Amino acid sequence: MSAYLGLWHYHACIVLMMVGLFAVISRQHLVKKILGLTITQVSVIMFFVAMGKVRDGTAPILATMEAEAVATAARDVDYSNPIPHVLMLTAIVVGVATNALGLSFVVRIKASYGSAEEDEILAADHETSKRESAAL
Amino acid sequence: MFAPLADWASSLEALTEHFPVLVVVLPMLAAPLCFLVRHANLARAIGGLAAVACFAMVVQLLGRVLDEGVVSYRLGGWPPPLGIEYRYDLINTFVALIVSAMAAIVIPFGQNPRAFAVPPGRHNVVYAVYALCAAGLLGMTVTGDLFNIYVFLEISSLSAYTLVAIGSERRALMSAFSYLTMGTIGGLFFLIGVGMLYQMTGTLNIVDLSERLADVSSVRTLSVAFAMLFIGLSIKLAVFPLHQWLPNAYTFAPPKVSAFLAATATKVAFYVMLRVIFTIFGRERSFEQMNLDRILLPLSVAAMFMGSIAAIYQLNIKRLLAYSSIAQIGYMTLGISLNSESGLVGGIVHLFNHAVMKGGLFLAVACILFRLGSVKIEDMRGLGRRMPWTMGAVLIFGLGLIGVPGTVGFVSKWYLVVGAIERDLHVVAFLTLVSSLLAVVYVWRLVEVAWFSKASEGSSAQTVREAPLAMLLPVWLLALASLWFGISTDHSAGIARLAAQQLLGTAP
Amino acid sequence: MTSNESSIPGSARKWLRVLFATCAVLVVADFVFDKHPHFGFEKLPLFHAWFGFAAFAFIVAVGALLRFVVARSEDYYERHNGSQRSAMPSEDAEVEPEAREAEDHRRV
Amino acid sequence: MFEAVPPGLFLVLGGVLALFLRGSLRSAVLIALPILGAVQLALLPNGFSMQWQPFEGYLFEVVRVDALSRVFGYVFYLAALISVIFSLHVKDTMQQSAGIAYAGSGVAALFAGDLVTLFVWWELTAVTSVFLILARRTDRATRTALRYLVVQVLSGVLLLAGTLLHYGETGSLAFGALGLGSLGRDLIFVAFGIKAAFPLLNGWLQDAYPEATATGSVWLSSFTTKLAIYALARGYAGTEILIPIGCVMTVFPVFFAVIENDLRRVLAYSLNNQLGFMVVGIGIGTELALNGTAAHAFAHILYKSLLFMAMGAVLYRAGTVKASELGGLYKSMPWTATFCIIGAAAISAFPLFSGFTSKSMILSAAAEGHHDVVFLILLFASAGVLEHSGIKIPYFAFFAHDSGKRPKEAPKNMLVAMGIAAALCIGLGVFYGPLYALLPYRVDYTPYTMAHIVTQLQLLVFAILAFLVLQKLRLYPSERRATILGADWFYRRPLPAIGVRVGIACAFVYLTLVGMAAAITRRVGHVLRKLYQPPGPLGEPWPTGPAALVAAILLVVYLVSVYV
């Protein structure tokens, strides 16, 4: 049980991710879908950051000390692995780009369909395709 | 007096050393350049040159790979586990060849302004996005670093969404949006998988990963990581039933974009899937521990049928081809799920074949759209008489989709059926053959409409001319390739076999 | 039985004579030449002649009977296919236009 | 250069090329192709072989030339040449291209050294030949074409299935003597049997050939069935079951032919009957019998296409080949009538005509093998041949009661083609030496012995006498417009229409089943259409919400399935 509790930050990430996905699945408004995607992205970023945190560890630098001395020095030290952070810097950039692109699509969609609700847009598309097949 | 020449030669030789990275960097540099020049034809020239140069470099690299084995390039001079490595072995050089060849075919040849919603003065942007997309796809293919793959995946995806949104109809926007949504979810799943693998091994280098994973064989996280990577890639690859983004994206994108994406984007995703399954996790773990065949085999067979049946009933030729793509992706994943050398050869060779056929078909559709102004099958009545070369090429590709002997399609189906029989999966072999019959039906629909029906009175199919040579040229290049590689299989199937052996670790 | 001409034209009469003459020659020949038969039944006098005659009559007789069983009106197969109209033009593309017109005319 | 191209491929490629040519260049190319092919064949020695390894571990013998395939090859080229000339006037260019490609794939199939190559060309003959029926462009022909294609492709599928099974059993793909006895080889036998129009598998032949275009049936009559005969001779020589099969094939079509009104369908029956002779020859399997089969196939292709050409000319000029509507055409089409009579004499095996020199060998082989019943049946069938092809075809088309039709004489190209075929029919009957020299085994046979001539003439002349007597007595069935049900009926209308008399119950059950099947088929088609045709749920992509949900569900399902 404690093992599961000890992983609470991962569980938080999972909950966050579920919230994001739920928004994508259940909301009709396109901006809300984008928000859902953003929340999911944030959950992934948090997951990476969380796993970069190493308790009782130290930076993986080639040391001249004995192994035991390293272990002593690292005791009770909270060490943050920089690599996941660096990775996430990239991922955040990707996320921003995705959001920007997605929102720009929404703007264009709103302009051409007059709506940003997916069901209304699809109904309009449905009409179009019905007209196309009726024209045959 | 020869000194400058000698200098030049030696600097060229030095440049050769950097080909592995230039393959990615060149189109990536071309993209902003295209954007800045603000002139459509100039941008086309820049993008086209970059693509052709890429293709030439990949050809040179393929030669090197065939001669020397793996070619590794260290970015910034750092040795692999620490620094990022671009690593060329047979399978990804083969895929890079397809991507760069397709880019070299699609980018330089005239785009059809009618297919764009972009104002004429801004066409340079289209080439910029093409180049960016090509850079992303090539990067994904050649990099040896898992996170790098993610980054390039997103670069290529973002530019692919943009390319789809360029389509002339407003439905293109919605298609691009749903492509973006699904693509992002797929990318995030992939990223989570990457994170879990890093968490367990502390490395992102693919080769290093595969070695270190041996120590963590029994960890449950590994299964989750595998599932995440697999599902994420399946979305990108449009494995049934995760294909929902694909039909509309291919339908409403400009046909040349569809040609480019159909021939490259899914292929690269398929390659990454091969990497994950066979190189990182290894055949044994993927199939015995993760029971990959148990999920992938039924999905592949379902894709073959659902895609083909849906294709039969489509009224729009691009939609028809899109659904047919889903079926063809089913053949490729079937090749993985058979878990045998012949099956894998079939999958890989079908990757190549499908790129040739679908790329060519969408380019032919571009010709049809250019002249006819419509992509509805009904409007193509009697078009065979007016545009014999275009429709003739469609027929050749169609025969390939069916798998008629003498075309590339036959070669891949042969390996798949042999692979299924080797594994005693007679039902699967049978179903593969039956699904080819469905392909007969949807190809026959095109043939019947084009050659055996009369154009309705006053329709534009009565008056159109054959497409211009510049558009026909790439179509027929691919059509001849689909015949050539159907007969002379040494190159396509030969390389595929070697690649499969490398992936399976059974290389002699 | 409209096809049987009761009055045989002169040229046909000539051919008939030739035929009868040939029959007579063959009957004679049967006894003149050695037939080196393979089977017993071939030794019967004029075996091939009467066998040909009988076989022919038999075939015609059976055919005539067969007509009661398998003959149907000409549009037998079409009658029930009428609903499956296809978009094809239905004139016979292969027949010469003039012949086609004549045929159409007759059909009316 | 000739060594590099499989025989027949010239014609297939040339057929495609011809699609893009016009005018006299096109005609010249079309005529040159078969000649070029024959020259190539003449240059390739027996024992020539071309191998191809498309996949590691699978070696295909794409070309194998030997005496048996050579004799068929020559006559295929000859038939292609004659058919090309016959169809030169056709404006619908697709037909000639399809025809020449069809001939080419037939030739290529002859020289296939392994079963996979055979399969490839086997299917290509089906695909190319269907255009010759489609080109008629009538509703009826379109439906027939579809039925024809289905049956032909079925034959190919059986061949492939049999090949794979056979490969599984023996590890060999070679196409040599197979024989019956395992499932794979039995399937291949049935596949050959379909194309050879075995009894009850023959429906497609009488169904399709009369529906083809006037020129199309000339092409069709030459290649498909003879390819099957060749394949049987190669794979199943001496298989005893072929003797009874062949006997049935020779006998039963003759009855149908008596009452059939469509003269091209009469020819289709007659074709079936002639195939019977060859099948018997293969079944006997001695050197003499196989020589006879090959010779008969050679002669048969020529006189059968001559007869189909004559009827094609009549169809072209008069618009119909129904016996009930023809008669007296000799007055305005004397040349066609003459050629038709020559063809009729050849098929009836009158001495001095080609049928005599070839069929005699099969009959002699039966006699030497002491197959007395077989011998009698073949004799009986010979009388049948005389009835339907020897008398009925020329008599009702060109003589009989005068229909009043005065169509023009056939076009020149048709007359030339018929002339060549007619000349060969007589030539092979008189100078049979070159043909005998071509045969697969050494020939030690003299067709013209006095006994032979006398007995054959007795048979034929007295049969003609019977015809006259029956006519005089008004016992000969007159021609009526009617559809005669053949084996095609089984799949065109598998409905016991005589069932009213045979058993109403039977019909009732059957109708219910058919009705249910039709309803289910329609229902399934309807459901599929509803589901898949846009805007059906499976024919259009889903909104992003459900799509994302599917992804999430699949992920969970996979994880659960791994853990459980």
CSV table of C-alpha atoms in Angstrom, one decimal, chain B residues 68-325:
chain,number,residue,atom,x,y,z
B,68,GLU,CA,30.2,-1.3,-44.9
B,69,GLY,CA,27.2,-2.2,-42.7
B,70,VAL,CA,26.1,0.4,-40.2
B,71,VAL,CA,27.0,4.0,-40.8
B,72,SER,CA,27.1,6.0,-37.5
B,73,TYR,CA,27.3,9.8,-37.3
B,74,ARG,CA,28.0,11.5,-33.9
B,75,LEU,CA,26.3,14.9,-33.5
B,76,GLY,CA,28.8,17.3,-32.0
B,77,GLY,CA,31.3,14.6,-31.8
B,78,TRP,CA,29.9,13.0,-28.7
B,79,PRO,CA,30.1,9.2,-28.6
B,80,PRO,CA,26.7,7.5,-28.8
B,81,PRO,CA,25.3,6.8,-25.4
B,82,LEU,CA,26.0,10.3,-24.3
B,83,GLY,CA,25.5,12.3,-27.5
B,84,ILE,CA,22.9,11.9,-30.2
B,85,GLU,CA,23.8,9.5,-32.9
B,86,TYR,CA,22.5,9.3,-36.5
B,87,ARG,CA,22.6,5.7,-37.3
B,88,TYR,CA,22.1,4.3,-40.8
B,89,ASP,CA,21.4,0.6,-41.1
B,90,LEU,CA,19.6,-1.1,-44.0
B,91,ILE,CA,16.1,-0.7,-42.8
B,92,ASN,CA,16.1,3.0,-42.1
B,93,THR,CA,18.3,3.9,-45.1
B,94,PHE,CA,15.7,2.0,-47.2
B,95,VAL,CA,12.9,4.1,-45.6
B,96,ALA,CA,14.9,7.3,-45.9
B,97,LEU,CA,15.3,6.5,-49.6
B,98,ILE,CA,11.6,6.2,-50.0
B,99,VAL,CA,10.9,9.5,-48.2
B,100,SER,CA,13.5,11.5,-50.0
B,101,ALA,CA,12.5,10.0,-53.4
B,102,MET,CA,8.9,10.9,-52.8
B,103,ALA,CA,9.9,14.4,-51.7
B,104,ALA,CA,12.0,14.8,-54.8
B,105,ILE,CA,9.1,13.7,-56.9
B,106,VAL,CA,6.3,15.7,-55.2
B,107,ILE,CA,8.0,19.0,-54.4
B,108,PRO,CA,9.5,20.0,-57.7
B,109,PHE,CA,6.5,19.1,-60.0
B,110,GLY,CA,3.9,21.7,-60.5
B,111,GLN,CA,1.4,22.1,-57.7
B,112,ASN,CA,-2.2,22.6,-58.7
B,113,PRO,CA,-3.4,26.0,-57.5
B,114,ARG,CA,-7.0,24.8,-57.7
B,115,ALA,CA,-6.3,22.4,-54.9
B,116,PHE,CA,-5.1,25.1,-52.5
B,117,ALA,CA,-6.9,27.5,-50.2
B,118,VAL,CA,-3.7,29.5,-50.1
B,119,PRO,CA,-3.7,32.9,-51.8
B,120,PRO,CA,-1.4,32.7,-54.9
B,121,GLY,CA,1.2,35.1,-53.5
B,122,ARG,CA,1.8,32.8,-50.5
B,123,HIS,CA,2.5,29.5,-52.3
B,124,ASN,CA,6.1,29.7,-51.0
B,125,VAL,CA,4.7,28.7,-47.6
B,126,VAL,CA,3.5,25.4,-49.0
B,127,TYR,CA,7.1,24.5,-50.1
B,128,ALA,CA,8.4,25.6,-46.8
B,129,VAL,CA,6.0,23.3,-45.0
B,130,TYR,CA,6.8,20.5,-47.4
B,131,ALA,CA,10.5,20.8,-46.7
B,132,LEU,CA,9.9,20.9,-43.0
B,133,CYS,CA,7.8,17.8,-43.2
B,134,ALA,CA,10.4,16.0,-45.2
B,135,ALA,CA,13.1,17.1,-42.7
B,136,GLY,CA,11.0,15.8,-39.8
B,137,LEU,CA,10.3,12.5,-41.5
B,138,LEU,CA,13.9,12.0,-42.5
B,139,GLY,CA,15.0,12.9,-39.0
B,140,MET,CA,12.7,10.4,-37.5
B,141,THR,CA,14.1,7.8,-39.8
B,142,VAL,CA,17.8,8.3,-39.4
B,143,THR,CA,18.2,9.3,-35.8
B,144,GLY,CA,19.4,6.7,-33.2
B,145,ASP,CA,17.9,8.5,-30.3
B,146,LEU,CA,14.4,7.8,-29.0
B,147,PHE,CA,13.5,11.3,-27.8
B,148,ASN,CA,14.9,12.7,-31.0
B,149,ILE,CA,12.4,10.5,-32.8
B,150,TYR,CA,9.6,12.1,-30.8
B,151,VAL,CA,10.8,15.6,-31.7
B,152,PHE,CA,11.1,14.9,-35.4
B,153,LEU,CA,7.7,13.1,-35.2
B,154,GLU,CA,6.1,16.2,-34.0
B,155,ILE,CA,7.9,18.4,-36.5
B,156,SER,CA,6.7,16.2,-39.3
B,157,SER,CA,3.2,15.9,-37.8
B,158,LEU,CA,2.7,19.6,-37.3
B,159,SER,CA,3.8,20.3,-40.8
B,160,ALA,CA,1.5,17.5,-42.1
B,161,TYR,CA,-1.5,19.0,-40.3
B,162,THR,CA,-0.7,22.2,-42.0
B,163,LEU,CA,-0.4,20.6,-45.4
B,164,VAL,CA,-3.8,19.0,-44.9
B,165,ALA,CA,-5.3,22.2,-43.9
B,166,ILE,CA,-4.1,23.8,-47.1
B,167,GLY,CA,-6.8,21.8,-49.0
B,168,SER,CA,-9.3,24.0,-50.9
B,169,GLU,CA,-12.5,22.9,-49.1
B,170,ARG,CA,-13.5,24.0,-45.7
B,171,ARG,CA,-13.7,20.3,-44.7
B,172,ALA,CA,-9.9,20.2,-45.0
B,173,LEU,CA,-9.7,22.4,-41.9
B,174,MET,CA,-11.8,20.0,-39.8
B,175,SER,CA,-9.9,17.1,-41.2
B,176,ALA,CA,-6.7,18.8,-40.2
B,177,PHE,CA,-8.1,19.5,-36.8
B,178,SER,CA,-9.0,15.9,-36.1
B,179,TYR,CA,-5.7,14.8,-37.5
B,180,LEU,CA,-4.0,17.1,-35.1
B,181,THR,CA,-6.1,15.9,-32.1
B,182,MET,CA,-5.4,12.2,-32.8
B,183,GLY,CA,-1.8,12.9,-33.8
B,184,THR,CA,-1.1,14.7,-30.6
B,185,ILE,CA,-2.6,12.0,-28.5
B,186,GLY,CA,-0.5,9.4,-30.4
B,187,GLY,CA,2.6,11.6,-30.0
B,188,LEU,CA,1.9,11.9,-26.2
B,189,PHE,CA,1.4,8.2,-25.8
B,190,PHE,CA,4.7,7.7,-27.5
B,191,LEU,CA,6.4,10.3,-25.3
B,192,ILE,CA,5.1,8.5,-22.2
B,193,GLY,CA,6.5,5.3,-23.4
B,194,VAL,CA,9.8,7.0,-24.1
B,195,GLY,CA,9.8,8.4,-20.6
B,196,MET,CA,9.1,5.0,-19.0
B,197,LEU,CA,12.0,3.5,-20.9
B,198,TYR,CA,14.3,6.3,-19.8
B,199,GLN,CA,13.1,5.8,-16.3
B,200,MET,CA,14.1,2.2,-16.3
B,201,THR,CA,17.3,2.4,-18.2
B,202,GLY,CA,18.6,5.9,-18.0
B,203,THR,CA,19.3,6.0,-21.7
B,204,LEU,CA,17.6,7.2,-24.9
B,205,ASN,CA,20.0,5.7,-27.4
B,206,ILE,CA,18.2,2.9,-29.2
B,207,VAL,CA,21.2,0.5,-29.3
B,208,ASP,CA,22.1,1.2,-25.7
B,209,LEU,CA,18.4,0.8,-24.7
B,210,SER,CA,18.1,-2.6,-26.3
B,211,GLU,CA,21.2,-3.7,-24.4
B,212,ARG,CA,20.2,-2.3,-21.0
B,213,LEU,CA,16.6,-3.6,-21.2
B,214,ALA,CA,18.0,-7.1,-20.7
B,215,ASP,CA,18.5,-6.2,-17.0
B,216,VAL,CA,15.0,-5.1,-16.4
B,217,SER,CA,13.2,-7.8,-18.2
B,218,SER,CA,10.6,-8.5,-15.5
B,219,VAL,CA,9.5,-5.0,-14.7
B,220,ARG,CA,5.9,-4.3,-15.2
B,221,THR,CA,6.5,-0.8,-16.3
B,222,LEU,CA,8.1,-2.3,-19.4
B,223,SER,CA,4.8,-3.7,-20.5
B,224,VAL,CA,3.1,-0.4,-20.1
B,225,ALA,CA,5.9,1.3,-21.9
B,226,PHE,CA,5.5,-1.1,-24.8
B,227,ALA,CA,1.8,-0.7,-24.9
B,228,MET,CA,2.1,3.1,-24.9
B,229,LEU,CA,4.7,3.1,-27.6
B,230,PHE,CA,2.7,0.6,-29.7
B,231,ILE,CA,-0.6,2.4,-29.4
B,232,GLY,CA,0.9,5.8,-30.0
B,233,LEU,CA,2.6,4.6,-33.1
B,234,SER,CA,-0.5,2.7,-34.2
B,235,ILE,CA,-2.4,6.0,-34.2
B,236,LYS,CA,0.3,7.6,-36.3
B,237,LEU,CA,0.3,4.6,-38.6
B,238,ALA,CA,-3.5,4.5,-38.8
B,239,VAL,CA,-3.8,0.9,-37.7
B,240,PHE,CA,-7.5,-0.1,-37.7
B,241,PRO,CA,-9.5,1.0,-35.6
B,242,LEU,CA,-7.2,4.0,-34.8
B,243,HIS,CA,-7.4,5.1,-38.5
B,244,GLN,CA,-10.2,7.6,-38.1
B,245,TRP,CA,-8.1,10.6,-38.8
B,246,LEU,CA,-6.7,9.2,-42.1
B,247,PRO,CA,-9.6,9.0,-44.6
B,248,ASN,CA,-10.6,12.7,-44.3
B,249,ALA,CA,-7.1,13.9,-44.1
B,250,TYR,CA,-6.2,12.2,-47.3
B,251,THR,CA,-9.5,13.1,-48.9
B,252,PHE,CA,-9.5,16.8,-48.3
B,253,ALA,CA,-5.8,17.5,-48.5
B,254,PRO,CA,-4.6,18.6,-52.0
B,255,PRO,CA,-3.9,15.4,-53.9
B,256,LYS,CA,-0.1,16.0,-54.0
B,257,VAL,CA,-0.1,16.3,-50.3
B,258,SER,CA,-2.0,13.1,-50.0
B,259,ALA,CA,0.5,11.5,-52.3
B,260,PHE,CA,3.4,12.7,-50.2
B,261,LEU,CA,1.8,11.8,-46.9
B,262,ALA,CA,0.5,8.4,-48.0
B,263,ALA,CA,3.9,7.5,-49.4
B,264,THR,CA,5.9,8.7,-46.4
B,265,ALA,CA,4.2,9.6,-43.2
B,266,THR,CA,2.7,6.3,-42.4
B,267,LYS,CA,5.7,4.5,-43.8
B,268,VAL,CA,8.0,6.2,-41.3
B,269,ALA,CA,5.6,5.4,-38.5
B,270,PHE,CA,5.7,1.8,-39.6
B,271,TYR,CA,9.5,1.9,-39.5
B,272,VAL,CA,9.6,3.3,-36.0
B,273,MET,CA,7.2,0.6,-35.0
B,274,LEU,CA,9.6,-2.0,-36.4
B,275,ARG,CA,12.4,-0.4,-34.5
B,276,VAL,CA,10.5,-0.5,-31.2
B,277,ILE,CA,9.3,-4.0,-31.6
B,278,PHE,CA,12.3,-5.7,-33.1
B,279,THR,CA,15.3,-3.6,-32.1
B,280,ILE,CA,14.4,-2.2,-28.7
B,281,PHE,CA,12.2,-4.8,-27.2
B,282,GLY,CA,13.3,-7.7,-29.4
B,283,ARG,CA,11.3,-10.3,-31.1
B,284,GLU,CA,11.1,-12.6,-28.1
B,285,ARG,CA,9.8,-10.1,-25.6
B,286,SER,CA,7.4,-8.4,-28.0
B,287,PHE,CA,5.8,-11.6,-29.1
B,288,GLU,CA,6.1,-14.0,-26.2
B,289,GLN,CA,5.8,-11.6,-23.3
B,290,MET,CA,3.7,-8.9,-24.8
B,291,ASN,CA,1.6,-11.2,-27.1
B,292,LEU,CA,1.8,-8.7,-29.8
B,293,ASP,CA,0.5,-11.1,-32.4
B,294,ARG,CA,-2.6,-11.7,-30.4
B,295,ILE,CA,-3.7,-8.1,-30.8
B,296,LEU,CA,-2.0,-7.1,-34.1
B,297,LEU,CA,-3.0,-10.1,-36.2
B,298,PRO,CA,-6.8,-9.6,-35.7
B,299,LEU,CA,-6.5,-5.9,-36.1
B,300,SER,CA,-4.5,-6.3,-39.3
B,301,VAL,CA,-7.0,-8.8,-40.8
B,302,ALA,CA,-9.9,-6.5,-39.8
B,303,ALA,CA,-8.1,-3.6,-41.4
B,304,MET,CA,-7.7,-5.5,-44.6
B,305,PHE,CA,-11.4,-6.2,-44.8
B,306,MET,CA,-12.9,-3.0,-43.3
B,307,GLY,CA,-10.7,-0.8,-45.4
B,308,SER,CA,-11.4,-2.7,-48.6
B,309,ILE,CA,-15.1,-2.9,-48.1
B,310,ALA,CA,-15.3,0.8,-47.2
B,311,ALA,CA,-13.3,1.6,-50.3
B,312,ILE,CA,-15.8,-0.3,-52.4
B,313,TYR,CA,-18.6,2.0,-51.4
B,314,GLN,CA,-16.9,5.3,-51.7
B,315,LEU,CA,-18.1,7.9,-54.1
B,316,ASN,CA,-14.9,10.0,-54.1
B,317,ILE,CA,-11.8,8.6,-55.6
B,318,LYS,CA,-9.5,10.1,-52.9
B,319,ARG,CA,-11.6,8.6,-50.1
B,320,LEU,CA,-11.5,5.3,-52.0
B,321,LEU,CA,-7.8,5.4,-52.0
B,322,ALA,CA,-7.6,6.5,-48.4
B,323,TYR,CA,-9.7,3.5,-47.3
B,324,SER,CA,-7.6,1.3,-49.5
B,325,SER,CA,-4.6,2.7,-47.7
